[in-house]
Amino acid sequence: MTNFAKIGKAICQNDQDIKNLFNINDLSKDQYDDYLRNLNNFLYAYLLIKYNKDLKYTYIDNNKKILSNNKNNNLALAIANSYKDGLFTRIDSNENEIIDQCIKIINDNFASKLTLASLACDIHVSKNYLCRLFKKKTGLSFCSYLNIQRVNHAKDLLDQDKTLDYISYECGFCSLSHFSTNFKRLTGLSPSAYKKQHTKQK
């Protein structure tokens, strides 16, 4: 008999060879319908428990297909693929929501002592997962994005003729040297040179 857990694992890994995991040869019509119902029940529960993804509409739709099934040997594969499609669509949507939430928190709190660990805690995900996801979705590391926001704010403060010590603290940098290093790396100028250049342009 088919090991439904292997099918569930293959779905989660986006395995393209799921069709090789089914064992539906020599099943009668009633046996095949039972098989499909058990498969549908298992995959719904498996993904709900493993990923907290409630694909109930996929479950309901599959039950309707099973009721109207006339020994369609491809229906088992169609059921598995429906869960795979639902899972990865939801995951991508959730990932975008997570990153949108991260960006808002960083933009609103870049001047505080914000860390990747504290951000991950705030949105209830692991630090390692957030590190990978942030890089995947934005193309930047968390620290790079955070420092870009801080340096952009520092530019505004330099135009307001604030002291470098004040700006360093106000933008959330841990020290004046840390501020100066990141500012020059991102702008090509030291804070003092940037301030002098922009003063001349006014």
JSON list of C-alpha atoms in Angstrom, two decimals:
[
{"chain": "A", "resi": 1, "resn": "MET", "atom": "CA", "xyz": [0.00, 0.00, 0.00]},
{"chain": "A", "resi": 2, "resn": "THR", "atom": "CA", "xyz": [1.14, 3.54, -0.64]},
{"chain": "A", "resi": 3, "resn": "ASN", "atom": "CA", "xyz": [3.04, 5.32, 2.10]},
{"chain": "A", "resi": 4, "resn": "PHE", "atom": "CA", "xyz": [1.14, 8.62, 2.30]},
{"chain": "A", "resi": 5, "resn": "ALA", "atom": "CA", "xyz": [3.91, 10.14, 4.45]},
{"chain": "A", "resi": 6, "resn": "LYS", "atom": "CA", "xyz": [6.33, 9.79, 1.53]},
{"chain": "A", "resi": 7, "resn": "ILE", "atom": "CA", "xyz": [3.86, 11.64, -0.69]},
{"chain": "A", "resi": 8, "resn": "GLY", "atom": "CA", "xyz": [3.52, 14.40, 1.91]},
{"chain": "A", "resi": 9, "resn": "LYS", "atom": "CA", "xyz": [7.30, 14.71, 2.17]},
{"chain": "A", "resi": 10, "resn": "ALA", "atom": "CA", "xyz": [7.63, 14.82, -1.63]},
{"chain": "A", "resi": 11, "resn": "ILE", "atom": "CA", "xyz": [5.06, 17.62, -1.79]},
{"chain": "A", "resi": 12, "resn": "CYS", "atom": "CA", "xyz": [6.96, 19.66, 0.80]},
{"chain": "A", "resi": 13, "resn": "GLN", "atom": "CA", "xyz": [10.20, 19.20, -1.17]},
{"chain": "A", "resi": 14, "resn": "ASN", "atom": "CA", "xyz": [8.46, 20.16, -4.42]},
{"chain": "A", "resi": 15, "resn": "ASP", "atom": "CA", "xyz": [9.45, 16.79, -5.86]},
{"chain": "A", "resi": 16, "resn": "GLN", "atom": "CA", "xyz": [8.51, 16.47, -9.52]},
{"chain": "A", "resi": 17, "resn": "ASP", "atom": "CA", "xyz": [8.37, 12.66, -9.37]},
{"chain": "A", "resi": 18, "resn": "ILE", "atom": "CA", "xyz": [5.40, 12.30, -7.02]},
{"chain": "A", "resi": 19, "resn": "LYS", "atom": "CA", "xyz": [3.59, 10.11, -9.56]},
{"chain": "A", "resi": 20, "resn": "ASN", "atom": "CA", "xyz": [6.09, 7.31, -8.90]},
{"chain": "A", "resi": 21, "resn": "LEU", "atom": "CA", "xyz": [4.95, 7.06, -5.27]},
{"chain": "A", "resi": 22, "resn": "PHE", "atom": "CA", "xyz": [1.39, 5.92, -5.92]},
{"chain": "A", "resi": 23, "resn": "ASN", "atom": "CA", "xyz": [0.29, 2.28, -5.68]},
{"chain": "A", "resi": 24, "resn": "ILE", "atom": "CA", "xyz": [-3.14, 2.11, -7.27]},
{"chain": "A", "resi": 25, "resn": "ASN", "atom": "CA", "xyz": [-2.81, -0.93, -9.51]},
{"chain": "A", "resi": 26, "resn": "ASP", "atom": "CA", "xyz": [-5.51, -3.60, -9.27]},
{"chain": "A", "resi": 27, "resn": "LEU", "atom": "CA", "xyz": [-7.80, -1.53, -7.03]},
{"chain": "A", "resi": 28, "resn": "SER", "atom": "CA", "xyz": [-11.52, -1.83, -7.50]},
{"chain": "A", "resi": 29, "resn": "LYS", "atom": "CA", "xyz": [-13.67, 1.30, -7.92]},
{"chain": "A", "resi": 30, "resn": "ASP", "atom": "CA", "xyz": [-14.65, 1.27, -4.22]},
{"chain": "A", "resi": 31, "resn": "GLN", "atom": "CA", "xyz": [-11.09, 0.59, -3.09]},
{"chain": "A", "resi": 32, "resn": "TYR", "atom": "CA", "xyz": [-9.79, 3.40, -5.26]},
{"chain": "A", "resi": 33, "resn": "ASP", "atom": "CA", "xyz": [-12.36, 5.85, -3.87]},
{"chain": "A", "resi": 34, "resn": "ASP", "atom": "CA", "xyz": [-11.33, 4.87, -0.32]},
{"chain": "A", "resi": 35, "resn": "TYR", "atom": "CA", "xyz": [-7.72, 5.33, -1.31]},
{"chain": "A", "resi": 36, "resn": "LEU", "atom": "CA", "xyz": [-8.44, 8.84, -2.63]},
{"chain": "A", "resi": 37, "resn": "ARG", "atom": "CA", "xyz": [-10.40, 9.82, 0.48]},
{"chain": "A", "resi": 38, "resn": "ASN", "atom": "CA", "xyz": [-7.60, 8.57, 2.74]},
{"chain": "A", "resi": 39, "resn": "LEU", "atom": "CA", "xyz": [-5.03, 10.41, 0.63]},
{"chain": "A", "resi": 40, "resn": "ASN", "atom": "CA", "xyz": [-7.02, 13.63, 0.75]},
{"chain": "A", "resi": 41, "resn": "ASN", "atom": "CA", "xyz": [-7.57, 13.35, 4.51]},
{"chain": "A", "resi": 42, "resn": "PHE", "atom": "CA", "xyz": [-3.92, 12.60, 5.18]},
{"chain": "A", "resi": 43, "resn": "LEU", "atom": "CA", "xyz": [-2.46, 15.39, 3.05]},
{"chain": "A", "resi": 44, "resn": "TYR", "atom": "CA", "xyz": [-4.82, 17.98, 4.50]},
{"chain": "A", "resi": 45, "resn": "ALA", "atom": "CA", "xyz": [-3.86, 16.98, 8.07]},
{"chain": "A", "resi": 46, "resn": "TYR", "atom": "CA", "xyz": [-0.16, 16.57, 7.23]},
{"chain": "A", "resi": 47, "resn": "LEU", "atom": "CA", "xyz": [0.28, 20.07, 5.82]},
{"chain": "A", "resi": 48, "resn": "LEU", "atom": "CA", "xyz": [-1.87, 21.59, 8.54]},
{"chain": "A", "resi": 49, "resn": "ILE", "atom": "CA", "xyz": [0.34, 20.05, 11.23]},
{"chain": "A", "resi": 50, "resn": "LYS", "atom": "CA", "xyz": [3.71, 20.49, 9.49]},
{"chain": "A", "resi": 51, "resn": "TYR", "atom": "CA", "xyz": [3.27, 24.00, 8.08]},
{"chain": "A", "resi": 52, "resn": "ASN", "atom": "CA", "xyz": [0.15, 25.29, 9.83]},
{"chain": "A", "resi": 53, "resn": "LYS", "atom": "CA", "xyz": [-1.37, 25.72, 6.37]},
{"chain": "A", "resi": 54, "resn": "ASP", "atom": "CA", "xyz": [-5.13, 25.25, 6.42]},
{"chain": "A", "resi": 55, "resn": "LEU", "atom": "CA", "xyz": [-5.87, 24.22, 2.84]},
{"chain": "A", "resi": 56, "resn": "LYS", "atom": "CA", "xyz": [-9.49, 23.43, 3.58]},
{"chain": "A", "resi": 57, "resn": "TYR", "atom": "CA", "xyz": [-10.78, 24.70, 0.24]},
{"chain": "A", "resi": 58, "resn": "THR", "atom": "CA", "xyz": [-8.37, 22.36, -1.53]},
{"chain": "A", "resi": 59, "resn": "TYR", "atom": "CA", "xyz": [-9.65, 19.57, 0.71]},
{"chain": "A", "resi": 60, "resn": "ILE", "atom": "CA", "xyz": [-13.30, 20.35, -0.05]},
{"chain": "A", "resi": 61, "resn": "ASP", "atom": "CA", "xyz": [-12.67, 20.65, -3.78]},
{"chain": "A", "resi": 62, "resn": "ASN", "atom": "CA", "xyz": [-10.85, 17.30, -3.81]},
{"chain": "A", "resi": 63, "resn": "ASN", "atom": "CA", "xyz": [-13.73, 15.62, -1.98]},
{"chain": "A", "resi": 64, "resn": "LYS", "atom": "CA", "xyz": [-16.10, 16.83, -4.68]},
{"chain": "A", "resi": 65, "resn": "LYS", "atom": "CA", "xyz": [-13.84, 15.38, -7.36]},
{"chain": "A", "resi": 66, "resn": "ILE", "atom": "CA", "xyz": [-13.70, 12.05, -5.52]},
{"chain": "A", "resi": 67, "resn": "LEU", "atom": "CA", "xyz": [-17.49, 11.87, -5.30]},
{"chain": "A", "resi": 68, "resn": "SER", "atom": "CA", "xyz": [-17.81, 12.36, -9.05]},
{"chain": "A", "resi": 69, "resn": "ASN", "atom": "CA", "xyz": [-14.85, 10.14, -9.92]},
{"chain": "A", "resi": 70, "resn": "ASN", "atom": "CA", "xyz": [-15.24, 7.39, -12.51]},
{"chain": "A", "resi": 71, "resn": "LYS", "atom": "CA", "xyz": [-11.99, 5.50, -11.91]},
{"chain": "A", "resi": 72, "resn": "ASN", "atom": "CA", "xyz": [-9.78, 8.32, -13.12]},
{"chain": "A", "resi": 73, "resn": "ASN", "atom": "CA", "xyz": [-6.32, 6.90, -12.46]},
{"chain": "A", "resi": 74, "resn": "ASN", "atom": "CA", "xyz": [-4.82, 10.37, -12.58]},
{"chain": "A", "resi": 75, "resn": "LEU", "atom": "CA", "xyz": [-6.96, 11.75, -9.77]},
{"chain": "A", "resi": 76, "resn": "ALA", "atom": "CA", "xyz": [-4.57, 10.65, -7.01]},
{"chain": "A", "resi": 77, "resn": "LEU", "atom": "CA", "xyz": [-1.77, 12.61, -8.66]},
{"chain": "A", "resi": 78, "resn": "ALA", "atom": "CA", "xyz": [-4.11, 15.56, -9.24]},
{"chain": "A", "resi": 79, "resn": "ILE", "atom": "CA", "xyz": [-4.99, 15.59, -5.52]},
{"chain": "A", "resi": 80, "resn": "ALA", "atom": "CA", "xyz": [-1.32, 15.56, -4.52]},
{"chain": "A", "resi": 81, "resn": "ASN", "atom": "CA", "xyz": [-0.51, 18.34, -6.99]},
{"chain": "A", "resi": 82, "resn": "SER", "atom": "CA", "xyz": [-3.41, 20.45, -5.74]},
{"chain": "A", "resi": 83, "resn": "TYR", "atom": "CA", "xyz": [-1.89, 20.40, -2.25]},
{"chain": "A", "resi": 84, "resn": "LYS", "atom": "CA", "xyz": [1.57, 21.15, -3.62]},
{"chain": "A", "resi": 85, "resn": "ASP", "atom": "CA", "xyz": [0.21, 24.15, -5.55]},
{"chain": "A", "resi": 86, "resn": "GLY", "atom": "CA", "xyz": [-1.74, 25.36, -2.53]},
{"chain": "A", "resi": 87, "resn": "LEU", "atom": "CA", "xyz": [1.22, 24.94, -0.20]},
{"chain": "A", "resi": 88, "resn": "PHE", "atom": "CA", "xyz": [3.75, 26.85, -2.27]},
{"chain": "A", "resi": 89, "resn": "THR", "atom": "CA", "xyz": [1.29, 29.60, -3.19]},
{"chain": "A", "resi": 90, "resn": "ARG", "atom": "CA", "xyz": [0.56, 30.13, 0.51]},
{"chain": "A", "resi": 91, "resn": "ILE", "atom": "CA", "xyz": [4.22, 29.94, 1.48]},
{"chain": "A", "resi": 92, "resn": "ASP", "atom": "CA", "xyz": [5.17, 32.59, -1.07]},
{"chain": "A", "resi": 93, "resn": "SER", "atom": "CA", "xyz": [2.31, 34.80, 0.08]},
{"chain": "A", "resi": 94, "resn": "ASN", "atom": "CA", "xyz": [3.31, 34.37, 3.73]},
{"chain": "A", "resi": 95, "resn": "GLU", "atom": "CA", "xyz": [6.95, 35.10, 2.93]},
{"chain": "A", "resi": 96, "resn": "ASN", "atom": "CA", "xyz": [5.98, 38.39, 1.26]},
{"chain": "A", "resi": 97, "resn": "GLU", "atom": "CA", "xyz": [3.90, 39.33, 4.29]},
{"chain": "A", "resi": 98, "resn": "ILE", "atom": "CA", "xyz": [6.84, 38.57, 6.59]},
{"chain": "A", "resi": 99, "resn": "ILE", "atom": "CA", "xyz": [9.23, 40.74, 4.55]},
{"chain": "A", "resi": 100, "resn": "ASP", "atom": "CA", "xyz": [6.70, 43.58, 4.32]},
{"chain": "A", "resi": 101, "resn": "GLN", "atom": "CA", "xyz": [6.37, 43.45, 8.10]},
{"chain": "A", "resi": 102, "resn": "CYS", "atom": "CA", "xyz": [10.17, 43.41, 8.52]},
{"chain": "A", "resi": 103, "resn": "ILE", "atom": "CA", "xyz": [10.67, 46.40, 6.23]},
{"chain": "A", "resi": 104, "resn": "LYS", "atom": "CA", "xyz": [8.06, 48.40, 8.14]},
{"chain": "A", "resi": 105, "resn": "ILE", "atom": "CA", "xyz": [9.64, 47.58, 11.51]},
{"chain": "A", "resi": 106, "resn": "ILE", "atom": "CA", "xyz": [13.13, 48.48, 10.25]},
{"chain": "A", "resi": 107, "resn": "ASN", "atom": "CA", "xyz": [11.96, 51.72, 8.63]},
{"chain": "A", "resi": 108, "resn": "ASP", "atom": "CA", "xyz": [10.14, 52.74, 11.82]},
{"chain": "A", "resi": 109, "resn": "ASN", "atom": "CA", "xyz": [12.85, 51.66, 14.27]},
{"chain": "A", "resi": 110, "resn": "PHE", "atom": "CA", "xyz": [16.24, 51.87, 12.52]},
{"chain": "A", "resi": 111, "resn": "ALA", "atom": "CA", "xyz": [17.46, 54.40, 15.12]},
{"chain": "A", "resi": 112, "resn": "SER", "atom": "CA", "xyz": [16.98, 51.90, 17.95]},
{"chain": "A", "resi": 113, "resn": "LYS", "atom": "CA", "xyz": [19.29, 49.01, 18.83]},
{"chain": "A", "resi": 114, "resn": "LEU", "atom": "CA", "xyz": [17.55, 46.75, 16.33]},
{"chain": "A", "resi": 115, "resn": "THR", "atom": "CA", "xyz": [19.04, 43.30, 15.72]},
{"chain": "A", "resi": 116, "resn": "LEU", "atom": "CA", "xyz": [18.14, 40.39, 13.49]},
{"chain": "A", "resi": 117, "resn": "ALA", "atom": "CA", "xyz": [17.40, 38.31, 16.59]},
{"chain": "A", "resi": 118, "resn": "SER", "atom": "CA", "xyz": [15.02, 40.91, 18.05]},
{"chain": "A", "resi": 119, "resn": "LEU", "atom": "CA", "xyz": [13.30, 41.35, 14.69]},
{"chain": "A", "resi": 120, "resn": "ALA", "atom": "CA", "xyz": [12.84, 37.60, 14.30]},
{"chain": "A", "resi": 121, "resn": "CYS", "atom": "CA", "xyz": [11.41, 37.43, 17.82]},
{"chain": "A", "resi": 122, "resn": "ASP", "atom": "CA", "xyz": [8.96, 40.26, 17.05]},
{"chain": "A", "resi": 123, "resn": "ILE", "atom": "CA", "xyz": [7.51, 38.45, 14.03]},
{"chain": "A", "resi": 124, "resn": "HIS", "atom": "CA", "xyz": [7.74, 34.96, 15.57]},
{"chain": "A", "resi": 125, "resn": "VAL", "atom": "CA", "xyz": [10.16, 33.26, 13.18]},
{"chain": "A", "resi": 126, "resn": "SER", "atom": "CA", "xyz": [13.65, 31.85, 13.68]},
{"chain": "A", "resi": 127, "resn": "LYS", "atom": "CA", "xyz": [16.68, 34.08, 13.23]},
{"chain": "A", "resi": 128, "resn": "ASN", "atom": "CA", "xyz": [18.25, 31.77, 10.62]},
{"chain": "A", "resi": 129, "resn": "TYR", "atom": "CA", "xyz": [15.03, 31.52, 8.62]},
{"chain": "A", "resi": 130, "resn": "LEU", "atom": "CA", "xyz": [14.62, 35.30, 8.60]},
{"chain": "A", "resi": 131, "resn": "CYS", "atom": "CA", "xyz": [18.25, 35.81, 7.58]},
{"chain": "A", "resi": 132, "resn": "ARG", "atom": "CA", "xyz": [17.82, 33.57, 4.53]},
{"chain": "A", "resi": 133, "resn": "LEU", "atom": "CA", "xyz": [14.38, 34.91, 3.63]},
{"chain": "A", "resi": 134, "resn": "PHE", "atom": "CA", "xyz": [15.40, 38.57, 3.87]},
{"chain": "A", "resi": 135, "resn": "LYS", "atom": "CA", "xyz": [18.35, 38.02, 1.52]},
{"chain": "A", "resi": 136, "resn": "LYS", "atom": "CA", "xyz": [16.19, 35.99, -0.87]},
{"chain": "A", "resi": 137, "resn": "LYS", "atom": "CA", "xyz": [13.41, 38.59, -1.10]},
{"chain": "A", "resi": 138, "resn": "THR", "atom": "CA", "xyz": [15.39, 41.86, -0.98]},
{"chain": "A", "resi": 139, "resn": "GLY", "atom": "CA", "xyz": [18.81, 40.91, -2.34]},
{"chain": "A", "resi": 140, "resn": "LEU", "atom": "CA", "xyz": [20.34, 42.52, 0.76]},
{"chain": "A", "resi": 141, "resn": "SER", "atom": "CA", "xyz": [21.33, 41.21, 4.15]},
{"chain": "A", "resi": 142, "resn": "PHE", "atom": "CA", "xyz": [19.42, 42.52, 7.18]},
{"chain": "A", "resi": 143, "resn": "CYS", "atom": "CA", "xyz": [22.47, 44.55, 8.30]},
{"chain": "A", "resi": 144, "resn": "SER", "atom": "CA", "xyz": [22.98, 46.07, 4.85]},
{"chain": "A", "resi": 145, "resn": "TYR", "atom": "CA", "xyz": [19.37, 47.21, 4.60]},
{"chain": "A", "resi": 146, "resn": "LEU", "atom": "CA", "xyz": [19.41, 48.55, 8.17]},
{"chain": "A", "resi": 147, "resn": "ASN", "atom": "CA", "xyz": [22.60, 50.54, 7.56]},
{"chain": "A", "resi": 148, "resn": "ILE", "atom": "CA", "xyz": [21.23, 51.97, 4.30]},
{"chain": "A", "resi": 149, "resn": "GLN", "atom": "CA", "xyz": [18.24, 53.36, 6.21]},
{"chain": "A", "resi": 150, "resn": "ARG", "atom": "CA", "xyz": [20.50, 54.75, 8.92]},
{"chain": "A", "resi": 151, "resn": "VAL", "atom": "CA", "xyz": [22.88, 56.40, 6.43]},
{"chain": "A", "resi": 152, "resn": "ASN", "atom": "CA", "xyz": [19.99, 57.93, 4.46]},
{"chain": "A", "resi": 153, "resn": "HIS", "atom": "CA", "xyz": [18.70, 59.47, 7.69]},
{"chain": "A", "resi": 154, "resn": "ALA", "atom": "CA", "xyz": [22.21, 60.64, 8.54]},
{"chain": "A", "resi": 155, "resn": "LYS", "atom": "CA", "xyz": [22.36, 62.53, 5.23]},
{"chain": "A", "resi": 156, "resn": "ASP", "atom": "CA", "xyz": [19.26, 64.50, 6.25]},
{"chain": "A", "resi": 157, "resn": "LEU", "atom": "CA", "xyz": [20.78, 65.31, 9.64]},
{"chain": "A", "resi": 158, "resn": "LEU", "atom": "CA", "xyz": [24.09, 66.40, 8.08]},
{"chain": "A", "resi": 159, "resn": "ASP", "atom": "CA", "xyz": [22.12, 68.86, 5.95]},
{"chain": "A", "resi": 160, "resn": "GLN", "atom": "CA", "xyz": [20.65, 70.20, 9.21]},
{"chain": "A", "resi": 161, "resn": "ASP", "atom": "CA", "xyz": [24.15, 70.95, 10.55]},
{"chain": "A", "resi": 162, "resn": "LYS", "atom": "CA", "xyz": [24.00, 68.41, 13.40]},
{"chain": "A", "resi": 163, "resn": "THR", "atom": "CA", "xyz": [27.22, 67.20, 15.04]},
{"chain": "A", "resi": 164, "resn": "LEU", "atom": "CA", "xyz": [28.64, 63.82, 14.04]},
{"chain": "A", "resi": 165, "resn": "ASP", "atom": "CA", "xyz": [28.31, 62.46, 17.57]},
{"chain": "A", "resi": 166, "resn": "TYR", "atom": "CA", "xyz": [24.66, 63.47, 17.66]},
{"chain": "A", "resi": 167, "resn": "ILE", "atom": "CA", "xyz": [23.99, 61.97, 14.22]},
{"chain": "A", "resi": 168, "resn": "SER", "atom": "CA", "xyz": [25.75, 58.71, 15.09]},
{"chain": "A", "resi": 169, "resn": "TYR", "atom": "CA", "xyz": [23.58, 58.28, 18.18]},
{"chain": "A", "resi": 170, "resn": "GLU", "atom": "CA", "xyz": [20.39, 59.51, 16.52]},
{"chain": "A", "resi": 171, "resn": "CYS", "atom": "CA", "xyz": [20.74, 57.03, 13.65]},
{"chain": "A", "resi": 172, "resn": "GLY", "atom": "CA", "xyz": [21.33, 54.01, 15.87]},
{"chain": "A", "resi": 173, "resn": "PHE", "atom": "CA", "xyz": [25.03, 53.39, 15.22]},
{"chain": "A", "resi": 174, "resn": "CYS", "atom": "CA", "xyz": [26.93, 51.88, 18.13]},
{"chain": "A", "resi": 175, "resn": "SER", "atom": "CA", "xyz": [29.85, 54.33, 17.82]},
{"chain": "A", "resi": 176, "resn": "LEU", "atom": "CA", "xyz": [31.11, 57.27, 15.80]},
{"chain": "A", "resi": 177, "resn": "SER", "atom": "CA", "xyz": [33.69, 55.07, 14.06]},
{"chain": "A", "resi": 178, "resn": "HIS", "atom": "CA", "xyz": [30.97, 52.54, 13.12]},
{"chain": "A", "resi": 179, "resn": "PHE", "atom": "CA", "xyz": [28.88, 55.39, 11.71]},
{"chain": "A", "resi": 180, "resn": "SER", "atom": "CA", "xyz": [31.79, 56.83, 9.74]},
{"chain": "A", "resi": 181, "resn": "THR", "atom": "CA", "xyz": [32.83, 53.46, 8.32]},
{"chain": "A", "resi": 182, "resn": "ASN", "atom": "CA", "xyz": [29.33, 52.60, 7.09]},
{"chain": "A", "resi": 183, "resn": "PHE", "atom": "CA", "xyz": [28.68, 56.10, 5.78]},
{"chain": "A", "resi": 184, "resn": "LYS", "atom": "CA", "xyz": [31.84, 56.10, 3.67]},
{"chain": "A", "resi": 185, "resn": "ARG", "atom": "CA", "xyz": [31.22, 52.55, 2.43]},
{"chain": "A", "resi": 186, "resn": "LEU", "atom": "CA", "xyz": [27.73, 53.47, 1.18]},
{"chain": "A", "resi": 187, "resn": "THR", "atom": "CA", "xyz": [28.34, 57.01, -0.10]},
{"chain": "A", "resi": 188, "resn": "GLY", "atom": "CA", "xyz": [32.04, 57.02, -1.01]},
{"chain": "A", "resi": 189, "resn": "LEU", "atom": "CA", "xyz": [32.58, 59.99, 1.30]},
{"chain": "A", "resi": 190, "resn": "SER", "atom": "CA", "xyz": [33.25, 60.44, 4.98]},
{"chain": "A", "resi": 191, "resn": "PRO", "atom": "CA", "xyz": [30.47, 62.22, 6.89]},
{"chain": "A", "resi": 192, "resn": "SER", "atom": "CA", "xyz": [32.66, 65.34, 7.16]},
{"chain": "A", "resi": 193, "resn": "ALA", "atom": "CA", "xyz": [33.46, 65.34, 3.44]},
{"chain": "A", "resi": 194, "resn": "TYR", "atom": "CA", "xyz": [29.81, 64.79, 2.57]},
{"chain": "A", "resi": 195, "resn": "LYS", "atom": "CA", "xyz": [28.77, 67.68, 4.81]},
{"chain": "A", "resi": 196, "resn": "LYS", "atom": "CA", "xyz": [31.44, 69.98, 3.34]},
{"chain": "A", "resi": 197, "resn": "GLN", "atom": "CA", "xyz": [30.47, 69.08, -0.24]},
{"chain": "A", "resi": 198, "resn": "HIS", "atom": "CA", "xyz": [26.78, 69.66, 0.36]},
{"chain": "A", "resi": 199, "resn": "THR", "atom": "CA", "xyz": [27.43, 72.92, 2.20]},
{"chain": "A", "resi": 200, "resn": "LYS", "atom": "CA", "xyz": [29.27, 74.25, -0.88]},
{"chain": "A", "resi": 201, "resn": "GLN", "atom": "CA", "xyz": [26.37, 73.28, -3.12]},
{"chain": "A", "resi": 202, "resn": "LYS", "atom": "CA", "xyz": [23.85, 75.31, -1.17]}
]
